[in-house]
Amino acid sequence: MEHFLEQVLNGLQLGLMYALIALGYTMVYGVVQLINFAHGDVFMVGAFLGYFGFAVWGLPLPVAILTAMVACALLGVIIERVAYRPLRYAPKIAALISAIGVSLFLEYFSSLKFVFGPNYRVVPRPFPEVHWNIAGLSVSNIQVIVFVVVLFMLILLQILIYRTKTGMAMRTVAVDHNAARLMGVNVDTTISITFAIGSAFAALGGVLYAIAYPQIHPFMGIMPGLKAFTAAVLGGIGIIPGAVLGALIMGQVETLTSAYISSQMRDAIAFAILILVLLFRPTGLLGRTETEKV
Amino acid sequence: MRKKFWSILLVVLLSLALVVTGCGGQGKTETQGASGEKVIKIGFIAPLTGDVKTFGESAQKGFDLALEQAGYKAGDFKIEPVKADDRNDATEAVNVATKLITQDGVKAIVGSLTSLTTIPISKFANDNKVVLITGTATSPKVTVDEGKRKEYIFRACFIDPTQGTVAAKFALEELKLKTAAILYDQGNDYTIGLANNFKEAFTAGGGQVLTMEAYAKNDTDFSAVLTNIAKKNPDILYLPDYYQKVSLIGKQARDKGIKAVFIGGDGWDSSDLDYKTMEGGYFTNHYSAQDPRPEVQNWVKQFKEKYGQEPDAFATLTYDATNLLLNAIKTANSDDPAKIKEALQNTKDFSIVSGEKVSFDENGNPIKPVTILKIEGGKQKFVTAIKPN
């Protein structure tokens, strides 16, 4: 039983990691209905900048994280401006392909020698690791930090979207661009802000991920990005709490599969569950079924 | 107007990127020496960037030094090296091998480093009748394809079965350890080969393999599997993967309270291994700079003079492979790959750094001992050399 709880805890940590990325993914989708495939790569850039901040430039950890978040927010705005805005009223598929292009560009541009370089780097822990023994379970301070940050992000996003003017503008833009514009909402600015916030969260996730799994390289964003995207779809893409729920389920399924069935089956079963959920609830677990407007 | 500005900016940036990345790959492509003397082109393929770039950099030093000592000559032929980077990617390796063979017209290739990339290019080289000798690709599939020998392919290292077998023998007989857990990459022939052969030899020798678990190349979270292993409390955790992956697994294993001795293969041999985490671990290797044999000490001295550091196994084996090839070109005194291949297969009692009086068996593998190293005080320490039987 204790053994089982320890595995659940492992799954929780993995799930929270996916949640860190999935939150930004789902928020951007909710506002612009665009699957931002470059999100995982912004996450990678954030991890690198955080690493440079605290391990190379010697900044204190909070300052390093903040620097990475600001830089990535800027990167997100630039990506939207250059790659997505010109295609906003083009067919959806064009924006999607542009997103894949941005993703590949970030990966290979980062691999160049004068940028981050193509090599794996070992990330030193910026603070000593502490293990607490709670009722026979070993809990580390990193797990606690990740948990608190995810909770904080979730609450912050809910407040931002449902309690502020900007959030109201976002929700309006999500429904109808033209109507929003008629109501005096600046659509371009609102979308830029959305990308800035989403990318800043990706950076935060990246730095924490690099601390928990201390190794970074330019292609590190692909797999977690894909898993987080899956988690967002599982929970209902565009719905903030759905992303966290989906991520936690993914984490548990993967961990329990490798613990009790076989580590080779883990991705197969995780994605099989995604397919099953989508077959019976096409809009995801928390998604509302809406009739298409004509 | 503004839209146009952005598109122009993008085009300029992209073409700039093309120019910057495009410059790297082009070397000299002349086919005939200046004074009309006979020239033979030798290709060199290694991962000079990517996840195992330190391997590639070391190998390149060994290759350069061997050619330099030979004065870029073998028999009547002037040697012209053509280098290529495969980034430790199987597709990229075939691309650069295609370029070397069809465009540069090389007659022989030294490389690549890992089995992952060498298996596909060995097939391609053999089909095109170009001699290929790898310093370090240890999978049996490099020289043999479904029971059929690839005649043009050779290597300067022992094969995976030997490494796994010797590691198991050493763990049982020298360390007196009885139980083991194995973790390996299911998508990599190198780690599968080591894992299977370790398991076989360990079980045959009276040991017990408690669990054998696979992971995928891009996995970063091993907590579930490691929690299970921690419960079984094995004496040994066998990790036959490359340095960056075993560093990551090793760290998480210690976090989960696993006290087992880490044992691994030659993929650990890197300055980028996390020595603090892997302290107390053992790994099988081709060679150690601390080996007292005079051939070894002499080589270490020459390498240090040129590069100011100790040569690792990748530098040494690539040096050995290059020398075996140069010797064959000299013996054949021809640039016909078929004749070079004959000469290489008939190599007799040729001493190289990683072994004395080497000859090749019928599968193009040299027969020589395996070195055991220990990670101690943040360094590699020579323990013993064991002859496989």
XYZ file of C-alpha atoms in Angstrom:
683
model
C 0.000 0.000 0.000
C 2.821 2.335 0.945
C 4.520 1.297 -2.262
C 1.377 2.158 -4.225
C 1.129 5.591 -2.586
C 4.742 6.275 -3.455
C 3.985 5.487 -7.098
C 0.957 7.796 -6.949
C 3.268 10.508 -5.658
C 5.665 9.873 -8.553
C 2.723 10.203 -10.913
C 1.631 13.407 -9.229
C 5.045 14.975 -9.789
C 5.044 13.990 -13.459
C 1.459 15.191 -13.880
C 2.212 18.557 -12.297
C 5.151 18.943 -14.683
C 2.816 18.379 -17.634
C 0.335 20.811 -16.066
C 2.984 23.547 -16.010
C 3.218 23.374 -19.802
C -0.406 22.496 -20.510
C -1.741 25.646 -18.798
C -0.068 27.970 -21.303
C -1.059 25.747 -24.209
C -4.693 25.690 -23.309
C -4.928 29.416 -22.514
C -3.582 30.439 -25.916
C -5.918 27.970 -27.611
C -8.872 29.264 -25.630
C -8.357 32.797 -26.933
C -7.106 32.365 -30.501
C -8.186 28.779 -31.309
C -4.656 28.125 -32.512
C -2.627 25.106 -31.448
C 0.661 26.822 -30.718
C 3.092 24.012 -31.478
C 6.002 26.302 -30.636
C 4.911 26.299 -26.989
C 7.164 23.340 -26.103
C 10.097 25.152 -27.655
C 9.427 28.370 -25.787
C 9.490 26.089 -22.738
C 12.954 24.905 -23.849
C 14.186 28.489 -24.340
C 12.908 29.303 -20.844
C 14.778 26.340 -19.376
C 18.012 27.439 -21.054
C 17.653 31.084 -19.999
C 16.901 30.028 -16.427
C 19.929 27.732 -16.455
C 22.167 30.518 -17.783
C 20.700 32.858 -15.194
C 21.391 30.888 -12.041
C 24.216 28.578 -13.138
C 26.300 30.728 -15.493
C 25.568 34.387 -14.778
C 25.167 33.736 -11.049
C 21.815 35.495 -10.582
C 19.682 34.574 -7.577
C 17.081 31.952 -8.543
C 13.980 34.235 -8.423
C 15.731 36.864 -10.565
C 16.842 34.179 -13.036
C 13.286 32.833 -13.312
C 11.887 36.338 -13.765
C 14.447 37.123 -16.480
C 13.553 33.923 -18.331
C 9.830 34.718 -18.038
C 10.194 38.275 -19.337
C 12.440 37.199 -22.210
C 10.068 34.402 -23.195
C 7.045 36.709 -22.969
C 8.814 38.931 -25.476
C 9.651 35.908 -27.621
C 5.989 34.845 -27.544
C 4.841 38.286 -28.676
C 7.385 38.301 -31.514
C 6.360 34.812 -32.646
C 2.719 35.873 -32.754
C 3.564 39.090 -34.603
C 5.783 37.457 -37.243
C 4.297 34.017 -37.750
C 0.633 34.031 -36.711
C -0.835 37.521 -37.100
C -0.364 37.708 -40.896
C -2.261 34.415 -41.129
C -5.034 35.210 -38.684
C -7.822 35.254 -41.262
C -6.229 32.624 -43.501
C -7.485 29.016 -43.287
C -6.716 27.340 -39.916
C -4.333 24.864 -41.522
C -1.997 27.683 -42.663
C -1.540 28.963 -39.109
C -1.018 25.408 -37.886
C 1.767 24.797 -40.395
C 3.298 28.166 -39.556
C 3.303 27.044 -35.892
C 5.140 23.831 -36.778
C 7.616 25.944 -38.744
C 8.255 28.202 -35.754
C 8.740 25.123 -33.574
C 11.371 23.615 -35.885
C 13.028 27.001 -36.338
C 13.415 27.461 -32.575
C 14.822 23.931 -32.149
C 17.420 24.165 -34.894
C 18.268 27.814 -34.337
C 18.935 27.013 -30.659
C 21.139 24.103 -31.747
C 23.547 26.456 -33.529
C 26.913 26.808 -31.847
C 26.600 30.567 -31.230
C 23.139 30.240 -29.662
C 22.701 27.451 -27.065
C 24.641 24.754 -28.935
C 23.439 21.219 -29.667
C 24.806 19.549 -26.550
C 23.261 18.160 -23.408
C 24.009 20.220 -20.314
C 23.795 19.019 -16.750
C 21.880 21.543 -14.637
C 23.267 21.997 -11.123
C 20.648 22.175 -8.384
C 20.295 25.855 -7.391
C 19.336 24.855 -3.833
C 20.086 21.745 -1.768
C 17.534 18.986 -2.126
C 15.610 18.151 1.026
C 13.586 14.987 1.577
C 10.850 14.862 4.177
C 9.464 11.610 5.456
C 5.701 11.951 5.784
C 3.898 8.784 6.934
C 6.491 6.569 5.280
C 6.439 8.546 2.046
C 9.449 10.469 0.841
C 8.519 13.985 -0.345
C 11.161 16.325 -1.756
C 11.174 20.105 -1.614
C 11.203 20.216 -5.431
C 7.911 18.321 -5.525
C 6.410 20.789 -3.065
C 7.630 23.797 -5.059
C 6.212 22.422 -8.304
C 2.895 21.723 -6.603
C 2.675 25.244 -5.161
C 3.612 26.866 -8.470
C 0.991 24.912 -10.425
C -1.669 25.824 -7.875
C -0.579 29.470 -7.973
C -0.657 29.536 -11.782
C -4.085 27.928 -11.876
C -5.589 30.459 -9.454
C -3.833 33.393 -11.107
C -5.137 32.417 -14.536
C -8.689 31.977 -13.244
C -8.573 35.425 -11.630
C -7.011 36.980 -14.697
C -9.607 35.580 -17.063
C -12.742 35.977 -14.972
C -12.004 38.974 -12.740
C -10.028 41.519 -14.811
C -10.729 43.791 -17.781
C -7.992 42.121 -19.832
C -9.565 38.762 -19.084
C -12.934 40.015 -20.180
C -11.342 41.273 -23.412
C -9.760 37.834 -23.897
C -13.075 36.073 -23.460
C -14.707 38.493 -25.885
C -11.998 37.959 -28.501
C -12.411 34.209 -28.042
C -16.054 34.453 -29.063
C -15.879 36.805 -32.054
C -13.100 39.117 -33.274
C -15.326 41.515 -35.162
C -17.889 41.861 -32.417
C -15.090 42.445 -29.933
C -13.644 45.157 -32.116
C -17.082 46.828 -32.356
C -17.267 46.834 -28.552
C -13.993 48.763 -28.393
C -11.661 45.876 -27.608
C -8.221 46.144 -29.173
C -7.991 42.620 -30.633
C -4.292 42.755 -31.570
C -3.171 43.939 -28.144
C -5.343 41.368 -26.398
C -3.887 38.514 -28.432
C -0.347 39.811 -27.846
C -0.998 39.847 -24.094
C -2.324 36.290 -24.283
C 0.855 35.094 -25.981
C 3.026 37.021 -23.537
C 1.369 35.405 -20.506
C 1.316 31.926 -22.053
C 5.006 32.124 -22.970
C 6.027 33.512 -19.578
C 4.306 30.513 -17.957
C 6.097 28.180 -20.370
C 9.404 29.707 -19.248
C 8.519 29.209 -15.593
C 7.653 25.594 -16.357
C 10.909 25.165 -18.252
C 13.073 26.366 -15.386
C 11.270 24.131 -12.866
C 11.472 21.156 -15.228
C 15.227 21.682 -15.600
C 15.583 21.730 -11.828
C 13.524 18.545 -11.351
C 15.104 16.597 -14.259
C 18.546 18.212 -14.329
C 19.465 17.939 -17.983
C 18.681 20.331 -20.859
C 19.153 20.319 -24.645
C 17.522 22.112 -27.606
C 15.082 19.269 -28.337
C 13.905 18.807 -24.760
C 10.610 20.619 -25.457
C 9.235 18.165 -28.013
C 8.110 15.248 -25.850
C 6.870 17.220 -22.812
C 5.171 19.642 -25.243
C 3.388 16.786 -26.969
C 2.360 15.187 -23.681
C 1.132 18.532 -22.334
C -0.842 19.136 -25.503
C -2.396 15.694 -25.106
C -3.190 16.509 -21.490
C -4.853 19.761 -22.534
C -6.978 17.947 -25.120
C -7.838 15.222 -22.608
C -9.103 17.787 -20.113
C -10.865 19.836 -22.781
C -8.670 22.254 -24.692
C -9.264 25.909 -23.917
C -10.513 25.159 -20.401
C -7.974 26.111 -17.724
C -8.843 23.582 -14.941
C -9.191 20.929 -17.658
C -5.501 21.254 -18.493
C -4.522 20.500 -14.906
C -6.976 17.611 -14.643
C -5.787 16.133 -17.965
C -2.135 16.516 -16.952
C -2.689 14.796 -13.609
C -4.461 11.893 -15.304
C -1.652 11.546 -17.881
C 0.951 11.545 -15.111
C -0.869 8.848 -13.113
C -1.544 6.650 -16.123
C 2.058 6.779 -17.273
C 3.540 6.155 -13.851
C 1.162 3.378 -12.832
C 1.581 1.698 -16.208
C 5.348 1.577 -15.916
C 5.115 0.546 -12.275
C 2.554 -2.252 -12.533
C 2.304 -3.301 -16.176
C 5.449 -2.572 -18.170
C 7.593 0.464 -18.823
C 7.416 -0.326 -22.539
C 3.616 0.064 -22.540
C 3.530 3.453 -20.877
C 3.098 5.761 -23.867
C 0.883 3.278 -25.687
C -1.583 3.092 -22.801
C -1.471 6.849 -22.102
C -2.402 7.642 -25.689
C -4.960 4.823 -25.886
C -6.781 6.480 -22.994
C -6.709 9.786 -24.864
C -8.328 8.136 -27.888
C -10.984 6.464 -25.741
C -11.872 9.705 -23.959
C -12.104 11.589 -27.236
C -14.311 8.881 -28.737
C -16.857 9.221 -25.959
C -16.352 12.905 -25.065
C -14.987 14.674 -28.158
C -14.583 17.992 -26.317
C -12.537 16.482 -23.491
C -13.417 15.643 -19.900
C -14.473 19.146 -18.847
C -15.505 20.352 -22.286
C -19.050 21.468 -22.976
C -20.660 20.086 -26.078
C -21.549 23.061 -28.208
C -23.492 23.098 -31.399
C -21.609 24.675 -34.277
C -22.801 28.216 -34.932
C -23.959 28.812 -38.464
C 3.480 48.447 -46.744
C 4.178 47.217 -43.212
C 3.359 43.679 -44.185
C 5.932 43.906 -46.941
C 8.557 45.135 -44.507
C 8.068 42.095 -42.304
C 8.238 39.650 -45.185
C 11.451 41.248 -46.442
C 12.955 41.139 -42.956
C 12.057 37.466 -42.673
C 13.538 36.625 -46.063
C 16.759 38.445 -45.199
C 17.024 36.643 -41.846
C 16.362 33.244 -43.376
C 18.882 33.669 -46.175
C 21.399 34.800 -43.586
C 20.730 31.607 -41.640
C 21.268 29.577 -44.820
C 24.597 31.244 -45.504
C 25.763 30.756 -41.930
C 24.836 27.056 -41.758
C 25.791 26.306 -45.352
C 29.421 27.314 -45.007
C 30.418 24.580 -42.587
C 30.323 21.410 -44.673
C 32.434 22.314 -47.677
C 36.042 21.241 -47.666
C 38.519 20.792 -50.457
C 37.254 18.549 -53.232
C 40.220 18.141 -55.546
C 40.586 14.606 -56.889
C 44.242 14.545 -57.928
C 47.304 15.659 -55.965
C 49.079 18.762 -57.211
C 52.172 17.043 -58.595
C 50.231 14.149 -60.107
C 51.126 11.751 -57.276
C 48.659 9.059 -56.354
C 45.992 10.159 -53.871
C 43.572 8.059 -51.865
C 40.680 9.696 -50.079
C 39.677 8.429 -46.674
C 36.390 9.468 -45.104
C 35.939 10.117 -41.396
C 32.450 10.076 -39.865
C 31.773 10.944 -36.219
C 29.225 12.838 -34.119
C 31.006 16.190 -33.806
C 27.860 17.822 -32.370
C 24.820 16.452 -30.532
C 24.222 14.241 -27.518
C 27.568 12.389 -27.672
C 29.789 15.078 -29.204
C 32.625 14.538 -26.725
C 33.016 11.029 -28.233
C 33.304 12.523 -31.694
C 35.811 15.174 -30.697
C 38.057 12.572 -29.059
C 37.814 10.258 -32.057
C 38.755 13.091 -34.379
C 41.930 13.706 -32.370
C 42.886 10.019 -32.652
C 42.228 10.043 -36.396
C 44.251 13.238 -36.932
C 47.187 12.001 -34.872
C 47.371 8.659 -36.698
C 47.454 10.399 -40.085
C 49.966 12.957 -38.873
C 52.327 10.254 -37.564
C 52.060 8.439 -40.892
C 52.916 11.725 -42.662
C 49.604 11.514 -44.562
C 51.105 8.645 -46.560
C 50.508 4.903 -46.882
C 52.646 2.991 -49.390
C 52.802 5.063 -52.559
C 49.632 6.908 -51.734
C 49.068 10.348 -50.333
C 46.167 10.306 -47.866
C 43.492 12.921 -48.188
C 40.987 12.914 -45.293
C 37.373 14.040 -45.785
C 35.479 14.597 -42.516
C 31.746 14.548 -41.830
C 29.477 15.053 -38.817
C 26.582 12.607 -38.248
C 25.228 14.210 -35.007
C 24.658 10.626 -33.727
C 21.565 10.461 -35.920
C 21.024 7.370 -38.098
C 19.449 9.321 -40.974
C 22.093 12.020 -40.929
C 24.815 9.328 -40.889
C 23.482 7.764 -44.093
C 23.265 11.236 -45.667
C 26.893 12.078 -44.958
C 28.066 8.574 -45.939
C 26.243 8.984 -49.266
C 27.982 12.306 -49.795
C 31.420 10.890 -48.951
C 31.027 7.879 -51.247
C 29.163 9.322 -54.223
C 30.440 12.903 -54.297
C 33.860 12.879 -52.662
C 34.738 9.410 -53.944
C 36.358 8.031 -50.790
C 37.768 4.480 -50.977
C 37.636 3.790 -47.257
C 35.875 5.238 -44.214
C 36.892 5.392 -40.557
C 33.723 5.585 -38.449
C 31.214 6.063 -37.164
C 31.262 5.883 -33.378
C 28.000 4.440 -32.096
C 26.260 1.276 -33.297
C 23.110 3.351 -33.826
C 24.702 5.216 -36.744
C 27.292 2.658 -37.853
C 24.827 -0.170 -38.603
C 22.994 1.753 -41.361
C 26.171 3.197 -42.919
C 28.001 -0.141 -42.797
C 25.289 -1.637 -44.987
C 25.526 1.297 -47.374
C 29.338 1.152 -47.539
C 29.326 -2.612 -48.070
C 26.753 -2.335 -50.892
C 28.949 0.297 -52.556
C 32.109 -1.765 -51.979
C 33.853 0.806 -49.816
C 35.984 -0.402 -46.883
C 34.683 0.761 -43.493
C 36.467 0.300 -40.183
C 34.860 1.590 -37.024
C 36.813 2.258 -33.872
C 34.018 1.887 -31.346
C 30.694 0.547 -32.707
C 30.305 -2.592 -30.616
C 27.051 -4.158 -31.893
C 27.533 -7.498 -33.710
C 25.135 -6.228 -36.409
C 27.785 -3.806 -37.684
C 29.763 -6.501 -39.499
C 27.109 -9.201 -39.816
C 23.632 -8.794 -41.278
C 21.225 -11.666 -40.511
C 24.014 -14.214 -40.419
C 25.696 -12.848 -43.550
C 29.117 -11.240 -43.180
C 29.480 -7.715 -44.638
C 32.835 -8.308 -46.306
C 34.039 -4.708 -46.409
C 33.315 -3.908 -42.773
C 35.763 -4.206 -39.847
C 36.168 -2.848 -36.350
C 38.954 -2.200 -33.822
C 36.863 -2.903 -30.693
C 35.288 -5.959 -29.089
C 31.580 -6.620 -29.609
C 28.632 -6.151 -27.213
C 28.342 -9.827 -26.149
C 31.915 -9.671 -24.892
C 31.294 -6.497 -22.893
C 28.097 -7.743 -21.216
C 29.642 -11.154 -20.516
C 32.815 -9.743 -18.979
C 30.833 -7.260 -16.841
C 28.704 -10.137 -15.471
C 31.783 -12.303 -14.864
C 33.551 -9.474 -13.049
C 30.496 -8.686 -10.876
C 30.087 -12.332 -9.851
C 33.707 -13.369 -9.388
C 35.528 -10.217 -8.278
C 32.789 -8.181 -6.565
C 30.916 -11.299 -5.284
C 27.536 -9.689 -5.989
C 24.522 -11.937 -6.505
C 21.456 -9.913 -7.588
C 21.009 -7.346 -10.344
C 18.447 -5.038 -11.926
C 18.878 -3.922 -15.534
C 17.623 -0.719 -17.217
C 18.116 -0.275 -20.972
C 16.963 1.806 -23.948
C 14.516 -0.275 -26.005
C 15.312 1.672 -29.194
C 19.085 1.306 -29.186
C 20.834 -1.884 -30.353
C 23.899 -1.061 -28.286
C 22.151 -1.005 -24.923
C 19.875 -3.948 -25.840
C 22.947 -6.018 -26.756
C 24.784 -5.255 -23.531
C 21.688 -5.790 -21.386
C 20.820 -9.168 -22.924
C 24.351 -10.513 -22.756
C 24.845 -9.315 -19.205
C 21.614 -11.043 -18.190
C 22.558 -14.290 -19.905
C 26.054 -14.466 -18.433
C 24.955 -13.290 -14.980
C 22.204 -15.915 -14.768
C 24.483 -18.652 -16.165
C 27.109 -17.786 -13.555
C 24.660 -18.298 -10.671
C 23.474 -14.707 -10.230
C 19.859 -13.574 -10.222
C 18.399 -10.833 -12.404
C 15.501 -9.427 -10.342
C 14.062 -7.150 -13.009
C 14.829 -5.903 -16.493
C 13.081 -2.696 -17.563
C 13.173 -0.713 -20.803
C 12.755 2.992 -21.454
C 12.581 5.207 -24.567
C 15.327 7.522 -25.767
C 13.512 10.737 -24.801
C 12.342 9.633 -21.331
C 13.432 11.875 -18.478
C 11.276 10.548 -15.647
C 12.309 7.111 -14.334
C 10.697 7.438 -10.908
C 8.101 4.669 -11.340
C 10.569 2.003 -12.431
C 13.188 3.108 -9.905
C 10.667 2.981 -7.033
C 9.991 -0.661 -7.979
C 13.703 -1.427 -8.152
C 14.317 0.220 -4.768
C 11.794 -2.212 -3.212
C 13.669 -5.229 -4.632
C 16.974 -3.935 -3.292
C 19.407 -5.426 -5.857
C 23.200 -5.521 -5.362
C 23.797 -4.179 -8.870
C 22.048 -1.692 -11.142
C 23.298 -2.399 -14.670
C 23.050 0.740 -16.840
C 24.474 0.055 -20.300
C 23.694 3.455 -21.869
C 25.636 6.609 -22.796
C 26.961 9.045 -20.210
C 24.206 11.676 -20.327
C 21.407 9.128 -19.831
C 23.126 7.119 -17.076
C 23.929 10.370 -15.244
C 20.236 11.258 -15.250
C 19.120 7.739 -14.205
C 21.864 7.454 -11.605
C 20.812 10.709 -9.957
C 17.161 9.662 -9.746
C 18.150 6.184 -8.502
C 20.100 7.673 -5.592
C 17.179 10.066 -4.922
C 14.955 6.992 -4.579
C 17.389 5.504 -2.046
C 18.826 2.769 -4.276
C 22.173 1.720 -2.790
C 23.167 -0.753 -5.555
C 26.555 -0.615 -7.275
C 26.198 0.949 -10.731
C 27.821 -1.066 -13.520
C 27.893 -0.046 -17.162
C 29.662 -0.200 -20.506
C 32.029 1.913 -22.585
C 29.294 4.529 -23.140
C 30.209 5.923 -19.705
C 33.644 6.988 -20.871
C 33.232 10.768 -21.060
C 34.419 13.839 -19.220
C 30.744 14.906 -19.127
C 29.693 11.902 -17.008
C 28.247 13.025 -13.659
C 31.174 11.634 -11.620
C 29.700 12.694 -8.297
C 26.553 10.652 -8.850
C 28.297 7.645 -10.407
C 30.962 7.410 -7.664
C 31.801 3.793 -6.805
C 30.506 2.465 -10.124
C 32.368 0.130 -12.493
C 32.352 -0.004 -16.275
C 33.857 -2.149 -18.999
C 36.085 -0.353 -21.467
C 38.502 -0.918 -24.302
C 41.531 0.601 -22.741
C 42.819 2.620 -19.790
C 45.581 5.235 -19.849
C 46.772 3.721 -16.537
C 47.453 0.328 -18.130
C 51.240 -0.221 -17.646
C 51.898 -1.795 -21.102
C 54.594 0.197 -22.985
C 52.449 0.620 -26.134
C 49.829 2.297 -23.968
C 52.243 4.552 -22.091
C 53.941 5.607 -25.325
C 50.632 6.529 -26.951
C 49.485 8.446 -23.882
C 52.714 10.473 -23.967
C 52.393 11.373 -27.645
C 48.738 12.314 -27.276
C 49.475 14.482 -24.254
C 52.232 16.307 -26.109
C 49.864 17.207 -28.924
C 46.601 17.884 -27.111
C 47.591 18.451 -23.480
C 45.184 15.819 -22.126
C 44.897 12.059 -21.669
C 43.401 10.128 -24.578
C 40.129 8.322 -23.805
C 39.010 5.052 -25.371
C 37.362 6.812 -28.311
C 40.564 8.578 -29.308
C 42.538 5.365 -28.823
C 40.260 3.034 -30.756
C 39.855 5.457 -33.630
C 43.653 5.778 -33.662
C 43.911 1.978 -33.720
C 41.275 1.679 -36.446
C 43.035 4.303 -38.575
C 46.388 2.546 -38.148
C 44.889 -0.850 -39.063
C 43.468 0.739 -42.214
C 46.732 2.547 -43.124
C 48.644 -0.701 -42.630
C 46.244 -2.497 -44.987
C 46.556 0.230 -47.652
C 50.323 -0.026 -47.341
C 50.297 -3.829 -47.620
C 47.939 -3.827 -50.586
C 49.657 -0.737 -52.020
C 46.539 -0.047 -54.006
C 43.510 2.206 -53.867
C 41.241 -0.647 -54.910
C 38.853 -1.224 -51.969
C 38.673 -4.960 -52.805
C 42.426 -5.295 -52.290
C 42.464 -3.149 -49.162
C 39.698 -5.363 -47.753
C 41.804 -8.526 -48.479
C 44.821 -6.998 -46.749
C 42.765 -5.939 -43.736
C 41.205 -9.386 -43.315
C 44.679 -10.962 -43.487
C 46.186 -8.656 -40.842
C 48.497 -10.776 -38.659
C 50.174 -9.908 -35.350
C 49.760 -6.171 -35.796
C 50.178 -4.488 -32.406
C 47.806 -1.666 -31.583
C 47.353 0.363 -28.417
C 44.243 -1.479 -27.226
C 45.744 -4.958 -27.684
C 48.844 -6.910 -28.710
C 49.221 -8.958 -31.898
C 45.759 -8.335 -33.243
C 44.225 -10.349 -36.042
C 40.616 -10.491 -37.232
C 38.187 -13.333 -36.792
C 35.900 -14.393 -39.653
C 33.435 -11.609 -38.743
C 35.926 -8.735 -38.877
C 36.218 -8.487 -35.068
C 39.589 -8.275 -33.330
C 40.313 -10.636 -30.413
C 41.661 -8.882 -27.284
C 41.011 -8.338 -23.528
C 38.380 -6.102 -21.850
C 39.449 -3.451 -19.328
C 37.493 -2.803 -16.118
C 37.493 0.740 -14.693
C 36.152 2.139 -11.448
C 34.803 5.644 -10.756
C 36.697 6.697 -7.655
C 37.200 10.181 -6.224
C 35.731 11.756 -9.360
C 38.207 9.927 -11.610
C 38.502 6.712 -13.595
C 40.750 4.102 -12.015
C 42.193 1.040 -13.802
C 41.067 -2.132 -12.006
C 41.964 -5.076 -14.215
C 41.875 -6.454 -17.750
C 39.895 -9.638 -18.311
C 40.280 -11.961 -21.295
C 36.949 -13.195 -22.600
C 36.799 -16.935 -23.144
